[in-house]
Coordinates of N, CA and C in Angstrom, one line a residue:
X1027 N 5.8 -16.6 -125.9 CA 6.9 -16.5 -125.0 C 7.8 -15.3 -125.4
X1028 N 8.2 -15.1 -126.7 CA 8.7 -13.8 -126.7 C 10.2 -14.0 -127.1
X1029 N 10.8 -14.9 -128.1 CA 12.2 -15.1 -128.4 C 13.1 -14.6 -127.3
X1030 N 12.8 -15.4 -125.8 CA 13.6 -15.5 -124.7 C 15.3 -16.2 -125.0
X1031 N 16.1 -15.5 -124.6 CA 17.3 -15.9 -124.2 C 17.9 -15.9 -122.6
X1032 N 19.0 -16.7 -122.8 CA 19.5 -16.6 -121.6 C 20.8 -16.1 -121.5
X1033 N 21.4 -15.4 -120.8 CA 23.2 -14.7 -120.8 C 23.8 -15.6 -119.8
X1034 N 25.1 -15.7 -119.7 CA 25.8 -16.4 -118.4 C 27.1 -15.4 -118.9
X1035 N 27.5 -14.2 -117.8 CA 28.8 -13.6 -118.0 C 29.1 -14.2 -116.5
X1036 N 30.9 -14.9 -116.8 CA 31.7 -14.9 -116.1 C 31.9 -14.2 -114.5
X1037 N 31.9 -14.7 -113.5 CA 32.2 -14.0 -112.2 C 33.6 -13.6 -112.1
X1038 N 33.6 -12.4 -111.7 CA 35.5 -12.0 -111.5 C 35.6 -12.1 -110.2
X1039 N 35.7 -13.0 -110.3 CA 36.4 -14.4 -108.8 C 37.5 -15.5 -108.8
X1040 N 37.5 -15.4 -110.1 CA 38.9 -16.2 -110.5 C 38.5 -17.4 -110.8
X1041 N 37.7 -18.1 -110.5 CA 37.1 -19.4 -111.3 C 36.7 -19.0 -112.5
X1042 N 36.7 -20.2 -113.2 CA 36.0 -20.2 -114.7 C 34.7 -20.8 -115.1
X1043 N 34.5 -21.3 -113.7 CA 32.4 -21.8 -113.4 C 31.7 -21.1 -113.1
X1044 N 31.5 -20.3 -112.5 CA 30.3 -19.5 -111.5 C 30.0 -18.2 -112.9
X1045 N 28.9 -18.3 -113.0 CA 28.3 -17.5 -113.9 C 27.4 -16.4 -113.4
X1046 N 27.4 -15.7 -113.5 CA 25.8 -14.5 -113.5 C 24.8 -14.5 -114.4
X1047 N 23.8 -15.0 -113.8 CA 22.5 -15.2 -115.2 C 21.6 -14.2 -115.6
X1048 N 21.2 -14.2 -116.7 CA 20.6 -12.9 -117.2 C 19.5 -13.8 -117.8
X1049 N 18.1 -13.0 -118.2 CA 17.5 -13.4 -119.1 C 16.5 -12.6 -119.7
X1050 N 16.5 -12.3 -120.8 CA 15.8 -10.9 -122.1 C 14.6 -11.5 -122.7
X1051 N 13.4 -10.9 -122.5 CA 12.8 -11.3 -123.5 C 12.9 -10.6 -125.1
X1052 N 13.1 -11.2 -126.4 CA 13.2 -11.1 -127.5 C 14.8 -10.6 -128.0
X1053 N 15.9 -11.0 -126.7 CA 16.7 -11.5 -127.4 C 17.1 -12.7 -127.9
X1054 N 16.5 -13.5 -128.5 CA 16.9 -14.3 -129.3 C 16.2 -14.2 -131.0
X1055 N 16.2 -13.1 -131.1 CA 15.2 -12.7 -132.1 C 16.4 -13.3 -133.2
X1056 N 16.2 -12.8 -134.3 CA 17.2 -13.2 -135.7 C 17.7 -12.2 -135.7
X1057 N 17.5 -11.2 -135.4 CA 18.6 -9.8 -135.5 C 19.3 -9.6 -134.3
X1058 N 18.7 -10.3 -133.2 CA 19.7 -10.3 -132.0 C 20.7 -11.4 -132.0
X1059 N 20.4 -12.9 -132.8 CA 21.7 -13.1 -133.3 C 22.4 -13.1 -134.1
X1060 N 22.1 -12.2 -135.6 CA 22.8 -11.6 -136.1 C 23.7 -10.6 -135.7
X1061 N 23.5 -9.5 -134.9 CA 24.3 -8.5 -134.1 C 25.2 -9.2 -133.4
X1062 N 25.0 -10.0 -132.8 CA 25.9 -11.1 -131.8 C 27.1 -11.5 -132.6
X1063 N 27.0 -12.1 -133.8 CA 27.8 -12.8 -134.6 C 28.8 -11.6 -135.1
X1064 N 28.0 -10.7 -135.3 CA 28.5 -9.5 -136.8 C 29.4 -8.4 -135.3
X1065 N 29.1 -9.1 -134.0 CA 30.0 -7.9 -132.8 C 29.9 -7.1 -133.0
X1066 N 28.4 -6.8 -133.4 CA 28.5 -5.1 -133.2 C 28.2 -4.7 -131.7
X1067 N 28.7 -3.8 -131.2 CA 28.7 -3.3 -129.5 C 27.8 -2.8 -128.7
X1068 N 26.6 -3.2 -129.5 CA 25.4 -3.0 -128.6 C 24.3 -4.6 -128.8
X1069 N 25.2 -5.2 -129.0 CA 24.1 -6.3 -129.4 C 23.4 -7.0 -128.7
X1070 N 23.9 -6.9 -127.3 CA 23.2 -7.3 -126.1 C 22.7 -6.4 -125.1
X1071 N 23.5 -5.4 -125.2 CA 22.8 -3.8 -124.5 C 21.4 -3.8 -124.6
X1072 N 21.0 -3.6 -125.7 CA 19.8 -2.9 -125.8 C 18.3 -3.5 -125.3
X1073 N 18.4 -4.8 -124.5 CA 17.9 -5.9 -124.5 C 17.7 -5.6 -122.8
X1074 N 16.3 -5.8 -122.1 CA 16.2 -5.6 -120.6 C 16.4 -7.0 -119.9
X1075 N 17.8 -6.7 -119.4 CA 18.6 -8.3 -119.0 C 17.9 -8.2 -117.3
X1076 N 17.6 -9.3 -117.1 CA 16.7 -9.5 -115.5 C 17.8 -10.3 -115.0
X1077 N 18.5 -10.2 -114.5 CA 19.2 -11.0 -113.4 C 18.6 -12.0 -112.7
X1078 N 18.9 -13.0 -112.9 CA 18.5 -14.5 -112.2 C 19.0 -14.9 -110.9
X1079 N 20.2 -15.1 -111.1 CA 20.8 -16.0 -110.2 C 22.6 -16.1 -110.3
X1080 N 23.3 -16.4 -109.4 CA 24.6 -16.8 -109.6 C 24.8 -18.0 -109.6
X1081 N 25.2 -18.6 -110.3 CA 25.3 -20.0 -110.6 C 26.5 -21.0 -111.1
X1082 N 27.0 -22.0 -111.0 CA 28.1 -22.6 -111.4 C 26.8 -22.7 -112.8
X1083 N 28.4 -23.1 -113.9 CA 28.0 -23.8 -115.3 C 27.3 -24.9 -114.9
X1084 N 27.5 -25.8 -115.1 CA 27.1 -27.2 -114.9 C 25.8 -27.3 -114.0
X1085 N 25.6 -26.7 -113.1 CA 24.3 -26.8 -112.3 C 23.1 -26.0 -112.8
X1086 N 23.4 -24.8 -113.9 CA 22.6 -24.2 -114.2 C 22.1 -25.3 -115.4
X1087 N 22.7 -25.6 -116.4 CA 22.4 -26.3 -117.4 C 22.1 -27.4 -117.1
X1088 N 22.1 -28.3 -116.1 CA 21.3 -29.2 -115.7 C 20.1 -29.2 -115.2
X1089 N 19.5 -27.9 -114.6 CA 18.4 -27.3 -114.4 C 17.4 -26.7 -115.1
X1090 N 18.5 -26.4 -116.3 CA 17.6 -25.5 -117.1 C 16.5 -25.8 -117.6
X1091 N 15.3 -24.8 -118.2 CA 14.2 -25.3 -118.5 C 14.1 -25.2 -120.4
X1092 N 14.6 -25.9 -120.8 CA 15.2 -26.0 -122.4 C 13.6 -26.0 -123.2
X1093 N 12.7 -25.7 -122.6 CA 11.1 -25.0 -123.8 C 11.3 -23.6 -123.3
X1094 N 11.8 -22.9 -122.7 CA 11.7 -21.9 -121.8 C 12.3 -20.6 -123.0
X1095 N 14.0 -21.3 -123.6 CA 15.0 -20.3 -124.3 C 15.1 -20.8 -125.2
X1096 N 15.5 -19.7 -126.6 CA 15.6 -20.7 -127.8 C 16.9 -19.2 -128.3
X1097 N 17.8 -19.3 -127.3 CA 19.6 -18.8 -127.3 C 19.8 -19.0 -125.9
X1098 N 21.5 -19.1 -126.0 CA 22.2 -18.9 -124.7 C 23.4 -18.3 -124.9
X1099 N 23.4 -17.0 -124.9 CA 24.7 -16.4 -125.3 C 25.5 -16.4 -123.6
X1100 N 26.9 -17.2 -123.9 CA 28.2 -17.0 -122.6 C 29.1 -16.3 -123.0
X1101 N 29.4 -15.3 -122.1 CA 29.8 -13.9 -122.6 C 31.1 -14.3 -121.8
X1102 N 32.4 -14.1 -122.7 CA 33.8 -13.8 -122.1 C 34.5 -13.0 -122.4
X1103 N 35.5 -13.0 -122.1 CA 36.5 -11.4 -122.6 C 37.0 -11.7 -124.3
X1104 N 37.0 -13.1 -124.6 CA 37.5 -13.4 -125.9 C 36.2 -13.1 -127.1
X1105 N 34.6 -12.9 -126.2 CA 33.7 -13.3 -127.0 C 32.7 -13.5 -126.3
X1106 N 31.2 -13.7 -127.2 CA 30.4 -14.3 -127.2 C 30.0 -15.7 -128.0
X1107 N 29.8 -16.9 -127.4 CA 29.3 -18.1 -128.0 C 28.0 -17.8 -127.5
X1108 N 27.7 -18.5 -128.7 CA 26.0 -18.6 -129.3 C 25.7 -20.4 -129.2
X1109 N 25.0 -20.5 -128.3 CA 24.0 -21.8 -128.3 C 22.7 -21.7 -128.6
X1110 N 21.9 -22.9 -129.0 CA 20.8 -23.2 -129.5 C 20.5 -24.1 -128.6
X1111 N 19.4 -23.7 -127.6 CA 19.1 -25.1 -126.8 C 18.4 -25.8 -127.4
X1112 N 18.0 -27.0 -127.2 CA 17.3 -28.1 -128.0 C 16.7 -28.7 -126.4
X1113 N 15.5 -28.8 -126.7 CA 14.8 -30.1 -125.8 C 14.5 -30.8 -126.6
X1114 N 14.7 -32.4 -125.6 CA 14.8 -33.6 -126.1 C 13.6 -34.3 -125.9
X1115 N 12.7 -33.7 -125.5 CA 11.5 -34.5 -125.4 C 10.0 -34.8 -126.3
X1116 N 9.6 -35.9 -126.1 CA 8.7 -35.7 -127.3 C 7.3 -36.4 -126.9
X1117 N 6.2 -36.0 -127.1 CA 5.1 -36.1 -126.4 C 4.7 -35.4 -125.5
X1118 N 3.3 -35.6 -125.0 CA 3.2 -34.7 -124.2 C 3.4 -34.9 -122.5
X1119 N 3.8 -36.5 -122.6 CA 4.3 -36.9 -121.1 C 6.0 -36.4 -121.2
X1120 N 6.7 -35.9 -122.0 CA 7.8 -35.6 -121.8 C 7.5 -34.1 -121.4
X1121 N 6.5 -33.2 -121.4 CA 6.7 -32.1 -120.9 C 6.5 -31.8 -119.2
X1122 N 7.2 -32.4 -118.6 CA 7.2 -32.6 -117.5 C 8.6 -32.8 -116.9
X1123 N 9.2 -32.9 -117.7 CA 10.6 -33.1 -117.8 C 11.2 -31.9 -118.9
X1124 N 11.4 -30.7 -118.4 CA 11.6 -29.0 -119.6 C 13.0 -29.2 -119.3
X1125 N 13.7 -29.8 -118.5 CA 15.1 -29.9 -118.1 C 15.8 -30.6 -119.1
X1126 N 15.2 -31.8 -119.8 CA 15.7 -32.8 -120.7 C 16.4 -32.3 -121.6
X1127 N 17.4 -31.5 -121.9 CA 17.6 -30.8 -123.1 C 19.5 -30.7 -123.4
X1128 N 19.7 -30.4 -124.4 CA 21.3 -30.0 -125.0 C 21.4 -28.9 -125.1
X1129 N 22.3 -27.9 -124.9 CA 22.8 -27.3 -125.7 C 23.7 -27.4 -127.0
X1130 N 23.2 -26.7 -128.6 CA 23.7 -26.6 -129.9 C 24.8 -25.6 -129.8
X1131 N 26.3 -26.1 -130.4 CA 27.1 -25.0 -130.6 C 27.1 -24.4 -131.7
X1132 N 26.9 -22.8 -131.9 CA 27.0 -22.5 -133.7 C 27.7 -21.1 -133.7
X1133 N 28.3 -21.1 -134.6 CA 29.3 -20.3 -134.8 C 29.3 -18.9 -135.6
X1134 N 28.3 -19.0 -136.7 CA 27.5 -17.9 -137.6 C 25.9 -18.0 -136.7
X1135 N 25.4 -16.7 -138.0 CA 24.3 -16.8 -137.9 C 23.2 -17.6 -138.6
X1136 N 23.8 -17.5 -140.0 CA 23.7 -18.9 -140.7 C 23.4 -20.0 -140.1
X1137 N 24.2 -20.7 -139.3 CA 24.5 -21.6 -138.9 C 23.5 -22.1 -138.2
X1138 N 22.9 -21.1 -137.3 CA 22.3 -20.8 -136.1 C 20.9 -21.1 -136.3
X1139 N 20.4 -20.4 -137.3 CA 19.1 -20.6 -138.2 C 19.1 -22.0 -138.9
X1140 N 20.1 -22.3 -139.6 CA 20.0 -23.4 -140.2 C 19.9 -25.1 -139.1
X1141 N 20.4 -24.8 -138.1 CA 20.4 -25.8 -136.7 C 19.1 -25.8 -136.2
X1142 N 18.6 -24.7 -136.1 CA 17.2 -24.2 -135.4 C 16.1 -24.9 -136.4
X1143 N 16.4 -24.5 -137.6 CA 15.5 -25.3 -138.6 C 15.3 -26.6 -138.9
X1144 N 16.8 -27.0 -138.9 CA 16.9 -28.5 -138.7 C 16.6 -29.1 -137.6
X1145 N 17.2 -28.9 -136.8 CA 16.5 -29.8 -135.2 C 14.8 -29.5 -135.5
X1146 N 14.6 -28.6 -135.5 CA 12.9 -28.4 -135.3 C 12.1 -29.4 -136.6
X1147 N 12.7 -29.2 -137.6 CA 12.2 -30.3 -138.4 C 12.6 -32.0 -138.0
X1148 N 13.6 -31.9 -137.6 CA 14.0 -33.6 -137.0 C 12.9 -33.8 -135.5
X1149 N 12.6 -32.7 -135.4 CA 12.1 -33.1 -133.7 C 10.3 -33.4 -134.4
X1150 N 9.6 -32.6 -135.2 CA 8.5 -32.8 -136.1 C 8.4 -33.9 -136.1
X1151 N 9.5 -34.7 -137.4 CA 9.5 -35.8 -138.3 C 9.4 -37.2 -137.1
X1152 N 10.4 -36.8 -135.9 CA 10.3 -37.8 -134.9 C 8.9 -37.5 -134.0
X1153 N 8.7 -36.8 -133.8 CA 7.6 -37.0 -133.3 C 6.2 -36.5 -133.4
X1154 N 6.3 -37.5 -134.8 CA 4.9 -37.8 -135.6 C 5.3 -39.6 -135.3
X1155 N 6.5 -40.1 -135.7 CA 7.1 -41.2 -135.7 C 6.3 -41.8 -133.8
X1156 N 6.7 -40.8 -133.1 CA 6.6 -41.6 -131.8 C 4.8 -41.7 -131.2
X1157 N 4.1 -40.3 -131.9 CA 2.7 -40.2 -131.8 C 1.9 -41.4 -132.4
X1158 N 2.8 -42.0 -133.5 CA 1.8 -43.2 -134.3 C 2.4 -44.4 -133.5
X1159 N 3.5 -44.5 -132.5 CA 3.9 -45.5 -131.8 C 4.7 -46.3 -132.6
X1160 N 5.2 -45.7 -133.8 CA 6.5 -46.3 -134.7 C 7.6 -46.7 -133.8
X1161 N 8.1 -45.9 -133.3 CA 9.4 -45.6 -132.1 C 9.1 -45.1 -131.1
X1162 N 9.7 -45.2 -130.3 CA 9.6 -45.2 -128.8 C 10.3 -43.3 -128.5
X1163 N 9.6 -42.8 -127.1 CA 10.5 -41.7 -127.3 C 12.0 -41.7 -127.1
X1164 N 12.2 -42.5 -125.9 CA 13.9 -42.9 -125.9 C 14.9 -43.0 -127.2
X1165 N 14.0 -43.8 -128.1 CA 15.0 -44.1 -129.6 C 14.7 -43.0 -130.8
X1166 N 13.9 -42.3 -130.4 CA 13.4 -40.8 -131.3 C 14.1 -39.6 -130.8
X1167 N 14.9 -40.0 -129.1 CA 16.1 -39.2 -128.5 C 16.8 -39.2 -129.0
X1168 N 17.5 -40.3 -129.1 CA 18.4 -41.2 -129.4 C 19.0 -41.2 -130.8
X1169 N 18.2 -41.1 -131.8 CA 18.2 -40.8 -132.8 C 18.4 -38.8 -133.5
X1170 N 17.7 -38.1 -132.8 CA 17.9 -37.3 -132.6 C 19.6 -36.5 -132.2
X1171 N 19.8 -36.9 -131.4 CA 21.2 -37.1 -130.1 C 22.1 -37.4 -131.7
X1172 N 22.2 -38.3 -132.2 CA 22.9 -39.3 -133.1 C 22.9 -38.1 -134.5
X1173 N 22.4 -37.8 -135.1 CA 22.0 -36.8 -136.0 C 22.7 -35.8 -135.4
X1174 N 22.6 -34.8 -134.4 CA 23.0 -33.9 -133.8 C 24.7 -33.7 -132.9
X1175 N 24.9 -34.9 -133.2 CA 26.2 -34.9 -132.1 C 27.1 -34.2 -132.6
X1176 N 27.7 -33.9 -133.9 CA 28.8 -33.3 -133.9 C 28.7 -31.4 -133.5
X1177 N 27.1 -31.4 -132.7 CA 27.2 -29.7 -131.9 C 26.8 -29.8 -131.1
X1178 N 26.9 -31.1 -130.0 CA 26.4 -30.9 -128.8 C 27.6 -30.5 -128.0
X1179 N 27.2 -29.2 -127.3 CA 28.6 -29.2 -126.5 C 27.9 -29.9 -125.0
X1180 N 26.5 -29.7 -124.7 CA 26.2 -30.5 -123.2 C 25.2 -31.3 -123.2
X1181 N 26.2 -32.4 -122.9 CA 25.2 -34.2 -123.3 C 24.2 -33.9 -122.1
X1182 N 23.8 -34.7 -122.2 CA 22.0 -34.6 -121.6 C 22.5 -35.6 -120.4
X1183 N 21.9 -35.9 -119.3 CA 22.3 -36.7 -118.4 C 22.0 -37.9 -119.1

């Protein structure tokens, strides 16, 4: 796939929902969110942004396809935040469902690696758990979800 990201900059419309969507292949690389964090002024420039779509918040991320991007930089005048999407699914009947997913809030780059590593190791350990029919996928979510809550900024339906 190619360390896909997704951008959402603000519409100058006067709402604070409606987004413009972008999406880069190999910005989400580790030096593209290191540049991100460190603000340096080209850190998203350099990156061939494809225009998607205009979109409210909330309808995009309910949509989204969370195996798809592994960043979501929302770009405002104050900044860039850095998300880590996470999909919640586990098995291979859950790939039918690419929507199921959170967005991770993180703040460094540090951070950002260290969430990436961790979720991905929790998502392994659970589902090896759910492949031997230990747990169920719901409670390997669930558990997941539970572990992860104090960075979810968007709960899962």
């Amino acid at each position: 796939m190619g360390e896909r990201a997704l951008a959402a900059c603000p519409v100058a419309d006067g709402t604070s929902t409606t987004f413009e969507w972008y999406t880069a292949q190999w910005a989400a690389t580790r030096e593209a969110v290191r540049d991100v964090f460190d603000q340096s002024s080209d850190a998203l420039s350099r990156y061939d942004w494809q225009y998607q779509r205009r979109e409210e918040w909330s309808t995009m991320i309910d949509t989204l396809d969370y195996l798809q991007f592994e960043a979501l930089y929302r770009i405002s005048c104050s900044g860039v935040q850095v998300y880590l999407p996470l999909w919640l699914g586990f098995g291979p009947d859950d790939r039918t469902a690419p929507s199921t997913g959170t967005l991770l809030e993180t703040h460094s780059e540090t951070e950002f690696e260290l969430v990436r590593e961790q979720s991905q190791r929790l998502k392994t350990t659970l589902g090896k758990a759910v492949e031997a029919e230990a747990i169920s996928p719901d409670a390997a979510r669930n558990i997941l979800l539970s572990v992860l809550s104090s960075r979810l900024c968007q709960y899962p339906n």
